[in-house]
Amino acid sequence: MTSTEPLIAALRPGYQAELADGTDRFFHPRRTDCPWCGATRLRVRLRTTDLLQHKPGRFVLDQCQECAHVFQNPRLNDTGLAFYYRDFYDGLGEQRLAGLFGTRAAVYRGRARSVLPFAAAPGRWLDVGTGHGHFCGTARELFKDTEFDGLDLSAGVELGEREGRLAHGYRGSFPELAPELAGRYDVLSMFHYLEHSADPARELAAARQALRPGGLLLIEVPDPQSRYARLLGRWWLPWLQPQHLHLAPPANLRARLGELGFTVVLEQHREPHDPLDLLAAGWLALDALAPRENAPWLPGTPPGRLRRLLRTAVFLAGAPALLVAALLDRLLARGAGRFGFSNAYRVLARKEA
Ligand SMILES: [Zn+2]
């Protein structure tokens, strides 16, 4: 018995009511053109399911044959997004993720450090998609005189302000809030944010608006052209369905930033690589083989003793493979950028006057 079981039981009726009419109502109609360039030559890149939460539903990623943009098609609508995000970063999923994000200080320092050669002492910094504001909490150690604000759709941003990591926490949609933030920021960061957005072009335009002339925009996103994406298929964690709606190849993002009046001053591949592709793929595969069956979006009774034993046995049997995968991730991390295995890229761009 785990301590989450009463919570799961309390949440089940709500989830079951939402699922009563199936999952089709969670999607926009399928589109026939590329949302990045408008071309109509599309092909299916990936068909998959929710491998992390195991909520019901099937998801398709299409790839544009002209510009190589990858996007969810059909795409989730607002009802669908609310359904699949619920209990992931907040609620039921919050404790689990808090432990994970708490240990990421080295990653946050690396991200912050990439700005140092271009702006040693920015006055105001806005982190968009800040979650609970943990990046800002760490970045303040490097930028002692900078005021860090955060923006997020979720209630985590209010927690970040209460706990002192954010000077100000804005809760809401960035494109909608951007006009009141116009020209306010010296640095604006988006770490693994754009891929979650329904309309990345609108987010980039909002970033341009919120920055002062000469201000810096720091973006980090998964790289759909990573060799791991091809090698691992649906088990590649950064596909993260159904949350990731758009995955733009580096050349596309560079070009769009140029059109918006930005100059790209830095592009990194090795540094933002998060070396967990093989370990995560192994874990997701084992988890799919013997899923944890007690969740409020799954029907009925909690799993019996046999089910739980099976899951334990599968993970025990898979443990050596997971260990080898983790070691390989570490060993291969150094060469990841050079050989095209890096799973993310980082771009720093200056807004021209
Ligand atoms: Zn395209």
mmCIF file of C-alpha atoms and ligand atoms in Angstrom:
data_model
loop_
_atom_site.group_PDB
_atom_site.id
_atom_site.type_symbol
_atom_site.label_atom_id
_atom_site.label_comp_id
_atom_site.label_asym_id
_atom_site.label_seq_id
_atom_site.Cartn_x
_atom_site.Cartn_y
_atom_site.Cartn_z
ATOM 1 C CA MET A 1 0.000 0.000 0.000
ATOM 2 C CA THR A 2 1.338 3.431 -0.850
ATOM 3 C CA SER A 3 0.370 6.771 0.653
ATOM 4 C CA THR A 4 -1.005 7.989 -2.706
ATOM 5 C CA GLU A 5 -3.835 5.443 -2.800
ATOM 6 C CA PRO A 6 -6.469 7.558 -0.984
ATOM 7 C CA LEU A 7 -5.628 10.460 -3.329
ATOM 8 C CA ILE A 8 -5.945 8.203 -6.367
ATOM 9 C CA ALA A 9 -9.335 6.964 -5.177
ATOM 10 C CA ALA A 10 -10.508 10.553 -4.651
ATOM 11 C CA LEU A 11 -9.413 11.604 -8.143
ATOM 12 C CA ARG A 12 -10.819 8.581 -9.995
ATOM 13 C CA PRO A 13 -14.479 9.674 -10.408
ATOM 14 C CA GLY A 14 -13.443 12.983 -12.026
ATOM 15 C CA TYR A 15 -11.094 11.288 -14.481
ATOM 16 C CA GLN A 16 -13.604 8.589 -15.326
ATOM 17 C CA ALA A 17 -16.267 11.229 -16.050
ATOM 18 C CA GLU A 18 -13.891 13.053 -18.409
ATOM 19 C CA LEU A 19 -13.047 9.845 -20.223
ATOM 20 C CA ALA A 20 -16.652 8.675 -20.553
ATOM 21 C CA ASP A 21 -16.914 10.084 -24.101
ATOM 22 C CA GLY A 22 -13.504 8.857 -25.255
ATOM 23 C CA THR A 23 -10.393 10.871 -26.135
ATOM 24 C CA ASP A 24 -11.360 12.233 -29.586
ATOM 25 C CA ARG A 25 -12.781 15.381 -28.022
ATOM 26 C CA PHE A 26 -9.287 16.261 -26.732
ATOM 27 C CA PHE A 27 -7.969 17.015 -30.247
ATOM 28 C CA HIS A 28 -8.171 19.722 -32.887
ATOM 29 C CA PRO A 29 -8.951 18.492 -36.399
ATOM 30 C CA ARG A 30 -5.869 17.066 -38.113
ATOM 31 C CA ARG A 31 -4.097 19.708 -40.184
ATOM 32 C CA THR A 32 -2.876 19.172 -43.721
ATOM 33 C CA ASP A 33 -0.089 21.763 -43.802
ATOM 34 C CA CYS A 34 3.057 22.434 -41.813
ATOM 35 C CA PRO A 35 2.482 24.935 -38.985
ATOM 36 C CA TRP A 36 6.056 26.200 -39.388
ATOM 37 C CA CYS A 37 6.332 26.795 -43.175
ATOM 38 C CA GLY A 38 2.896 26.049 -44.661
ATOM 39 C CA ALA A 39 4.064 23.227 -46.942
ATOM 40 C CA THR A 40 1.623 20.369 -47.508
ATOM 41 C CA ARG A 41 4.087 17.494 -47.904
ATOM 42 C CA LEU A 42 3.835 15.771 -44.519
ATOM 43 C CA ARG A 43 4.711 12.274 -43.382
ATOM 44 C CA VAL A 44 4.152 10.421 -40.139
ATOM 45 C CA ARG A 45 7.299 10.489 -38.014
ATOM 46 C CA LEU A 46 5.995 8.629 -34.958
ATOM 47 C CA ARG A 47 2.901 6.969 -33.550
ATOM 48 C CA THR A 48 2.882 6.514 -29.808
ATOM 49 C CA THR A 49 1.001 6.598 -26.517
ATOM 50 C CA ASP A 50 1.457 8.324 -23.164
ATOM 51 C CA LEU A 51 4.463 6.345 -21.931
ATOM 52 C CA LEU A 52 4.939 8.314 -18.721
ATOM 53 C CA GLN A 53 1.513 8.584 -17.116
ATOM 54 C CA HIS A 54 -0.242 5.914 -19.189
ATOM 55 C CA LYS A 55 -3.299 8.080 -19.658
ATOM 56 C CA PRO A 56 -5.495 6.775 -22.500
ATOM 57 C CA GLY A 57 -5.073 8.163 -26.021
ATOM 58 C CA ARG A 58 -2.956 7.772 -29.171
ATOM 59 C CA PHE A 59 -0.641 10.459 -30.526
ATOM 60 C CA VAL A 60 0.939 11.100 -33.912
ATOM 61 C CA LEU A 61 3.948 13.258 -34.721
ATOM 62 C CA ASP A 62 4.155 14.417 -38.339
ATOM 63 C CA GLN A 63 7.276 15.717 -40.047
ATOM 64 C CA CYS A 64 7.240 18.366 -42.766
ATOM 65 C CA GLN A 65 9.068 17.169 -45.878
ATOM 66 C CA GLU A 66 10.061 20.733 -46.810
ATOM 67 C CA CYS A 67 11.448 22.208 -43.571
ATOM 68 C CA ALA A 68 11.782 19.079 -41.338
ATOM 69 C CA HIS A 69 9.640 20.589 -38.571
ATOM 70 C CA VAL A 70 8.090 17.884 -36.334
ATOM 71 C CA PHE A 71 4.690 18.502 -34.767
ATOM 72 C CA GLN A 72 1.818 16.717 -33.054
ATOM 73 C CA ASN A 73 -0.966 16.127 -35.568
ATOM 74 C CA PRO A 74 -3.800 16.131 -34.682
ATOM 75 C CA ARG A 75 -2.821 18.510 -31.902
ATOM 76 C CA LEU A 76 -4.373 18.574 -28.427
ATOM 77 C CA ASN A 77 -6.900 21.351 -27.807
ATOM 78 C CA ASP A 78 -7.160 23.233 -24.498
ATOM 79 C CA THR A 79 -9.421 20.566 -22.974
ATOM 80 C CA GLY A 80 -6.947 17.885 -23.988
ATOM 81 C CA LEU A 81 -3.933 19.805 -22.688
ATOM 82 C CA ALA A 82 -5.656 20.334 -19.347
ATOM 83 C CA PHE A 83 -6.495 16.624 -19.167
ATOM 84 C CA TYR A 84 -3.000 15.340 -19.952
ATOM 85 C CA TYR A 85 -1.094 17.919 -17.879
ATOM 86 C CA ARG A 86 -3.202 17.353 -14.781
ATOM 87 C CA ASP A 87 -1.292 15.591 -11.991
ATOM 88 C CA PHE A 88 1.961 15.668 -13.974
ATOM 89 C CA TYR A 89 3.750 18.750 -12.613
ATOM 90 C CA ASP A 90 1.210 19.455 -9.876
ATOM 91 C CA GLY A 91 -1.040 17.361 -7.658
ATOM 92 C CA LEU A 92 -0.305 13.647 -7.800
ATOM 93 C CA GLY A 93 2.942 14.095 -9.769
ATOM 94 C CA GLU A 94 4.332 17.015 -7.797
ATOM 95 C CA GLN A 95 6.257 15.192 -5.057
ATOM 96 C CA ARG A 96 7.991 12.883 -7.503
ATOM 97 C CA LEU A 97 9.116 15.751 -9.750
ATOM 98 C CA ALA A 98 10.138 18.023 -6.873
ATOM 99 C CA GLY A 99 12.790 15.461 -5.972
ATOM 100 C CA LEU A 100 13.965 15.358 -9.582
ATOM 101 C CA PHE A 101 14.154 19.121 -10.127
ATOM 102 C CA GLY A 102 15.786 19.683 -6.755
ATOM 103 C CA THR A 103 18.901 17.842 -7.925
ATOM 104 C CA ARG A 104 19.362 19.773 -11.164
ATOM 105 C CA ALA A 105 21.430 22.673 -9.805
ATOM 106 C CA ALA A 106 24.453 21.816 -11.989
ATOM 107 C CA VAL A 107 22.260 21.862 -15.107
ATOM 108 C CA TYR A 108 20.780 25.233 -14.108
ATOM 109 C CA ARG A 109 24.244 26.694 -13.471
ATOM 110 C CA GLY A 110 25.380 25.556 -16.931
ATOM 111 C CA ARG A 111 22.399 27.228 -18.555
ATOM 112 C CA ALA A 112 22.954 30.483 -16.681
ATOM 113 C CA ARG A 113 26.689 30.463 -17.385
ATOM 114 C CA SER A 114 26.148 30.504 -21.158
ATOM 115 C CA VAL A 115 24.881 34.104 -20.829
ATOM 116 C CA LEU A 116 27.874 35.386 -18.804
ATOM 117 C CA PRO A 117 30.197 36.258 -21.762
ATOM 118 C CA PHE A 118 27.423 38.370 -23.314
ATOM 119 C CA ALA A 119 25.862 40.021 -20.248
ATOM 120 C CA ALA A 120 27.813 39.950 -16.978
ATOM 121 C CA ALA A 121 25.259 41.909 -14.943
ATOM 122 C CA PRO A 122 21.807 42.063 -16.533
ATOM 123 C CA GLY A 123 19.274 44.119 -14.584
ATOM 124 C CA ARG A 124 16.138 42.081 -15.178
ATOM 125 C CA TRP A 125 15.738 38.476 -16.290
ATOM 126 C CA LEU A 126 12.462 36.755 -17.110
ATOM 127 C CA ASP A 127 12.329 32.947 -17.156
ATOM 128 C CA VAL A 128 9.329 31.846 -19.229
ATOM 129 C CA GLY A 129 7.960 28.390 -18.415
ATOM 130 C CA THR A 130 9.742 28.615 -15.087
ATOM 131 C CA GLY A 131 7.698 25.941 -13.302
ATOM 132 C CA HIS A 132 8.483 26.330 -9.611
ATOM 133 C CA GLY A 133 11.273 28.840 -10.328
ATOM 134 C CA HIS A 134 14.164 26.492 -9.531
ATOM 135 C CA PHE A 135 16.342 27.753 -12.396
ATOM 136 C CA CYS A 136 16.076 31.318 -11.099
ATOM 137 C CA GLY A 137 16.876 30.193 -7.561
ATOM 138 C CA THR A 138 20.170 28.741 -8.812
ATOM 139 C CA ALA A 139 21.019 31.402 -11.420
ATOM 140 C CA ARG A 140 20.899 34.107 -8.741
ATOM 141 C CA GLU A 141 24.121 32.654 -7.304
ATOM 142 C CA LEU A 142 25.900 33.674 -10.539
ATOM 143 C CA PHE A 143 24.028 36.936 -11.145
ATOM 144 C CA LYS A 144 23.818 38.452 -7.678
ATOM 145 C CA ASP A 145 22.450 41.854 -8.700
ATOM 146 C CA THR A 146 19.946 40.592 -11.262
ATOM 147 C CA GLU A 147 16.238 40.593 -10.548
ATOM 148 C CA PHE A 148 14.735 37.264 -11.603
ATOM 149 C CA ASP A 149 11.072 37.070 -12.540
ATOM 150 C CA GLY A 150 9.271 33.934 -13.692
ATOM 151 C CA LEU A 151 6.225 33.180 -15.806
ATOM 152 C CA ASP A 152 4.250 29.970 -16.012
ATOM 153 C CA LEU A 153 0.765 28.674 -16.712
ATOM 154 C CA SER A 154 0.755 26.607 -13.541
ATOM 155 C CA ALA A 155 0.396 27.497 -9.865
ATOM 156 C CA GLY A 156 4.052 26.524 -9.312
ATOM 157 C CA VAL A 157 5.076 30.064 -10.232
ATOM 158 C CA GLU A 158 3.231 31.410 -7.188
ATOM 159 C CA LEU A 159 5.091 28.926 -5.016
ATOM 160 C CA GLY A 160 8.371 30.124 -6.579
ATOM 161 C CA GLU A 161 7.540 33.683 -5.560
ATOM 162 C CA ARG A 162 6.453 32.711 -2.043
ATOM 163 C CA GLU A 163 9.638 30.722 -1.499
ATOM 164 C CA GLY A 164 11.782 33.638 -2.672
ATOM 165 C CA ARG A 165 13.232 32.185 -5.877
ATOM 166 C CA LEU A 166 11.327 34.705 -8.009
ATOM 167 C CA ALA A 167 11.069 38.460 -7.392
ATOM 168 C CA HIS A 168 7.793 38.331 -9.272
ATOM 169 C CA GLY A 169 5.851 35.340 -10.536
ATOM 170 C CA TYR A 170 3.478 35.895 -13.450
ATOM 171 C CA ARG A 171 0.828 33.226 -13.913
ATOM 172 C CA GLY A 172 -0.724 33.028 -17.353
ATOM 173 C CA SER A 173 -0.097 32.794 -21.080
ATOM 174 C CA PHE A 174 3.107 34.528 -22.186
ATOM 175 C CA PRO A 175 1.741 35.969 -25.482
ATOM 176 C CA GLU A 176 -1.184 37.433 -23.530
ATOM 177 C CA LEU A 177 1.030 38.919 -20.801
ATOM 178 C CA ALA A 178 3.780 40.212 -23.134
ATOM 179 C CA PRO A 179 2.206 43.617 -23.944
ATOM 180 C CA GLU A 180 2.305 44.652 -20.276
ATOM 181 C CA LEU A 181 5.938 43.481 -20.045
ATOM 182 C CA ALA A 182 7.053 45.328 -23.196
ATOM 183 C CA GLY A 183 10.711 46.406 -23.269
ATOM 184 C CA ARG A 184 11.196 45.395 -19.635
ATOM 185 C CA TYR A 185 13.815 42.651 -19.740
ATOM 186 C CA ASP A 186 17.554 42.431 -20.419
ATOM 187 C CA VAL A 187 17.492 38.636 -20.621
ATOM 188 C CA LEU A 188 14.627 36.272 -21.353
ATOM 189 C CA SER A 189 15.043 32.508 -21.059
ATOM 190 C CA MET A 190 12.915 29.621 -22.312
ATOM 191 C CA PHE A 191 14.230 26.227 -21.194
ATOM 192 C CA HIS A 192 12.295 23.319 -22.667
ATOM 193 C CA TYR A 193 9.300 25.582 -23.030
ATOM 194 C CA LEU A 194 8.763 26.270 -26.753
ATOM 195 C CA GLU A 195 8.098 22.609 -27.554
ATOM 196 C CA HIS A 196 5.124 22.704 -25.159
ATOM 197 C CA SER A 197 3.580 25.741 -26.842
ATOM 198 C CA ALA A 198 0.684 25.499 -29.289
ATOM 199 C CA ASP A 199 2.166 28.363 -31.335
ATOM 200 C CA PRO A 200 5.965 28.799 -31.035
ATOM 201 C CA ALA A 201 6.041 31.706 -33.526
ATOM 202 C CA ARG A 202 3.704 33.668 -31.266
ATOM 203 C CA GLU A 203 5.929 32.922 -28.248
ATOM 204 C CA LEU A 204 9.001 34.198 -30.112
ATOM 205 C CA ALA A 205 7.178 37.392 -31.081
ATOM 206 C CA ALA A 206 6.167 37.821 -27.431
ATOM 207 C CA ALA A 207 9.808 37.359 -26.378
ATOM 208 C CA ARG A 208 10.834 40.077 -28.822
ATOM 209 C CA GLN A 209 8.226 42.388 -27.306
ATOM 210 C CA ALA A 210 9.233 41.769 -23.675
ATOM 211 C CA LEU A 211 12.950 42.361 -24.361
ATOM 212 C CA ARG A 212 14.581 45.779 -24.530
ATOM 213 C CA PRO A 213 16.614 46.540 -27.696
ATOM 214 C CA GLY A 214 19.939 44.715 -27.329
ATOM 215 C CA GLY A 215 18.375 42.237 -24.888
ATOM 216 C CA LEU A 216 19.213 38.533 -25.008
ATOM 217 C CA LEU A 217 16.922 35.583 -25.675
ATOM 218 C CA LEU A 218 18.147 32.181 -24.435
ATOM 219 C CA ILE A 219 16.303 29.144 -25.776
ATOM 220 C CA GLU A 220 16.848 25.455 -25.099
ATOM 221 C CA VAL A 221 14.713 22.799 -26.801
ATOM 222 C CA PRO A 222 14.954 19.104 -27.722
ATOM 223 C CA ASP A 223 16.642 18.420 -31.059
ATOM 224 C CA PRO A 224 14.388 16.250 -33.264
ATOM 225 C CA GLN A 225 17.446 15.636 -35.481
ATOM 226 C CA SER A 226 19.342 13.907 -32.668
ATOM 227 C CA ARG A 227 20.574 10.481 -33.779
ATOM 228 C CA TYR A 228 19.034 9.073 -30.598
ATOM 229 C CA ALA A 229 15.593 10.125 -31.862
ATOM 230 C CA ARG A 230 15.993 7.820 -34.856
ATOM 231 C CA LEU A 231 17.754 5.058 -32.954
ATOM 232 C CA LEU A 232 15.306 4.813 -30.043
ATOM 233 C CA GLY A 233 12.045 5.584 -31.857
ATOM 234 C CA ARG A 234 9.092 5.914 -29.536
ATOM 235 C CA TRP A 235 11.272 5.134 -26.514
ATOM 236 C CA TRP A 236 13.200 8.417 -26.964
ATOM 237 C CA LEU A 237 12.179 10.410 -23.877
ATOM 238 C CA PRO A 238 12.258 13.895 -25.497
ATOM 239 C CA TRP A 239 9.357 13.013 -27.788
ATOM 240 C CA LEU A 240 7.423 13.306 -24.505
ATOM 241 C CA GLN A 241 3.957 12.724 -25.862
ATOM 242 C CA PRO A 242 1.465 14.165 -25.536
ATOM 243 C CA GLN A 243 3.103 17.284 -24.057
ATOM 244 C CA HIS A 244 5.504 18.225 -26.856
ATOM 245 C CA LEU A 245 3.509 19.865 -29.641
ATOM 246 C CA HIS A 246 6.364 21.272 -31.761
ATOM 247 C CA LEU A 247 9.964 20.152 -32.250
ATOM 248 C CA ALA A 248 11.901 22.565 -34.437
ATOM 249 C CA PRO A 249 15.264 21.617 -35.988
ATOM 250 C CA PRO A 250 18.054 24.123 -35.172
ATOM 251 C CA ALA A 251 18.149 25.649 -38.671
ATOM 252 C CA ASN A 252 14.434 26.463 -38.507
ATOM 253 C CA LEU A 253 14.739 28.226 -35.168
ATOM 254 C CA ARG A 254 17.798 30.195 -36.337
ATOM 255 C CA ALA A 255 15.960 31.322 -39.468
ATOM 256 C CA ARG A 256 12.844 32.367 -37.564
ATOM 257 C CA LEU A 257 14.899 34.358 -35.052
ATOM 258 C CA GLY A 258 16.603 36.139 -37.949
ATOM 259 C CA GLU A 259 13.237 37.056 -39.483
ATOM 260 C CA LEU A 260 12.152 38.500 -36.128
ATOM 261 C CA GLY A 261 15.185 40.787 -35.934
ATOM 262 C CA PHE A 262 17.422 38.709 -33.686
ATOM 263 C CA THR A 263 21.107 37.932 -34.253
ATOM 264 C CA VAL A 264 22.167 34.503 -33.058
ATOM 265 C CA VAL A 265 25.360 34.958 -31.008
ATOM 266 C CA LEU A 266 25.753 31.411 -29.649
ATOM 267 C CA GLU A 267 24.576 27.920 -30.581
ATOM 268 C CA GLN A 268 25.430 24.933 -28.367
ATOM 269 C CA HIS A 269 24.808 21.224 -28.781
ATOM 270 C CA ARG A 270 27.152 19.390 -26.391
ATOM 271 C CA GLU A 271 26.411 21.568 -23.331
ATOM 272 C CA PRO A 272 22.603 21.150 -23.228
ATOM 273 C CA HIS A 273 22.784 17.394 -23.878
ATOM 274 C CA ASP A 274 21.142 15.587 -20.956
ATOM 275 C CA PRO A 275 22.787 12.145 -20.895
ATOM 276 C CA LEU A 276 19.847 9.896 -20.100
ATOM 277 C CA ASP A 277 18.568 8.725 -23.494
ATOM 278 C CA LEU A 278 19.466 5.032 -23.100
ATOM 279 C CA LEU A 279 18.543 4.793 -19.429
ATOM 280 C CA ALA A 280 15.192 6.518 -20.009
ATOM 281 C CA ALA A 281 14.431 4.331 -23.035
ATOM 282 C CA GLY A 282 15.165 1.201 -21.005
ATOM 283 C CA TRP A 283 13.059 2.382 -18.122
ATOM 284 C CA LEU A 284 10.119 3.328 -20.378
ATOM 285 C CA ALA A 285 10.251 -0.074 -22.082
ATOM 286 C CA LEU A 286 10.240 -1.962 -18.763
ATOM 287 C CA ASP A 287 7.486 0.288 -17.471
ATOM 288 C CA ALA A 288 5.409 -0.457 -20.573
ATOM 289 C CA LEU A 289 5.985 -4.186 -20.096
ATOM 290 C CA ALA A 290 4.652 -4.159 -16.523
ATOM 291 C CA PRO A 291 2.967 -0.817 -15.909
ATOM 292 C CA ARG A 292 2.027 0.533 -12.534
ATOM 293 C CA GLU A 293 -1.702 0.028 -12.817
ATOM 294 C CA ASN A 294 -2.967 2.141 -9.969
ATOM 295 C CA ALA A 295 -3.833 5.533 -11.438
ATOM 296 C CA PRO A 296 -7.075 7.526 -11.330
ATOM 297 C CA TRP A 297 -7.363 7.581 -15.164
ATOM 298 C CA LEU A 298 -7.276 3.784 -15.318
ATOM 299 C CA PRO A 299 -10.513 1.927 -14.751
ATOM 300 C CA GLY A 300 -11.535 0.270 -11.550
ATOM 301 C CA THR A 301 -9.707 -1.722 -8.978
ATOM 302 C CA PRO A 302 -6.120 -1.225 -7.882
ATOM 303 C CA PRO A 303 -3.693 -3.930 -9.061
ATOM 304 C CA GLY A 304 -3.610 -7.158 -7.111
ATOM 305 C CA ARG A 305 -0.595 -8.656 -5.414
ATOM 306 C CA LEU A 306 0.343 -10.724 -8.471
ATOM 307 C CA ARG A 307 0.493 -7.625 -10.678
ATOM 308 C CA ARG A 308 2.708 -5.813 -8.223
ATOM 309 C CA LEU A 309 5.001 -8.824 -7.946
ATOM 310 C CA LEU A 310 5.246 -9.014 -11.730
ATOM 311 C CA ARG A 311 6.270 -5.370 -11.912
ATOM 312 C CA THR A 312 8.918 -5.877 -9.237
ATOM 313 C CA ALA A 313 10.228 -8.952 -11.059
ATOM 314 C CA VAL A 314 10.422 -7.156 -14.410
ATOM 315 C CA PHE A 315 12.373 -4.252 -12.925
ATOM 316 C CA LEU A 316 14.704 -6.579 -10.990
ATOM 317 C CA ALA A 317 15.387 -8.547 -14.167
ATOM 318 C CA GLY A 318 15.937 -5.322 -16.110
ATOM 319 C CA ALA A 319 18.147 -3.672 -13.497
ATOM 320 C CA PRO A 320 21.483 -4.833 -14.988
ATOM 321 C CA ALA A 321 20.446 -3.530 -18.419
ATOM 322 C CA LEU A 322 19.436 -0.197 -16.890
ATOM 323 C CA LEU A 323 22.808 0.007 -15.163
ATOM 324 C CA VAL A 324 24.658 -0.608 -18.425
ATOM 325 C CA ALA A 325 22.424 1.960 -20.174
ATOM 326 C CA ALA A 326 23.227 4.560 -17.505
ATOM 327 C CA LEU A 327 26.958 3.876 -17.846
ATOM 328 C CA LEU A 328 26.785 4.148 -21.645
ATOM 329 C CA ASP A 329 24.865 7.426 -21.370
ATOM 330 C CA ARG A 330 27.714 8.791 -19.237
ATOM 331 C CA LEU A 331 30.473 7.412 -21.473
ATOM 332 C CA LEU A 332 28.945 8.667 -24.700
ATOM 333 C CA ALA A 333 27.971 12.092 -23.327
ATOM 334 C CA ARG A 334 31.326 13.687 -24.163
ATOM 335 C CA GLY A 335 31.087 12.913 -27.858
ATOM 336 C CA ALA A 336 27.339 13.512 -28.126
ATOM 337 C CA GLY A 337 27.601 16.962 -29.663
ATOM 338 C CA ARG A 338 30.267 16.040 -32.192
ATOM 339 C CA PHE A 339 28.515 12.922 -33.477
ATOM 340 C CA GLY A 340 24.997 14.308 -33.610
ATOM 341 C CA PHE A 341 23.667 12.421 -30.581
ATOM 342 C CA SER A 342 22.971 15.486 -28.478
ATOM 343 C CA ASN A 343 19.308 15.440 -27.482
ATOM 344 C CA ALA A 344 18.892 19.209 -27.147
ATOM 345 C CA TYR A 345 20.318 22.483 -28.402
ATOM 346 C CA ARG A 346 20.675 25.955 -26.984
ATOM 347 C CA VAL A 347 20.534 29.239 -28.876
ATOM 348 C CA LEU A 348 21.367 32.682 -27.544
ATOM 349 C CA ALA A 349 20.159 35.584 -29.710
ATOM 350 C CA ARG A 350 20.376 39.351 -29.390
ATOM 351 C CA LYS A 351 17.414 41.567 -30.219
ATOM 352 C CA GLU A 352 18.668 44.216 -32.627
ATOM 353 C CA ALA A 353 17.589 47.813 -32.076
HETATM 354 ZN ZN ZN B 1 7.472 22.947 -42.898
#
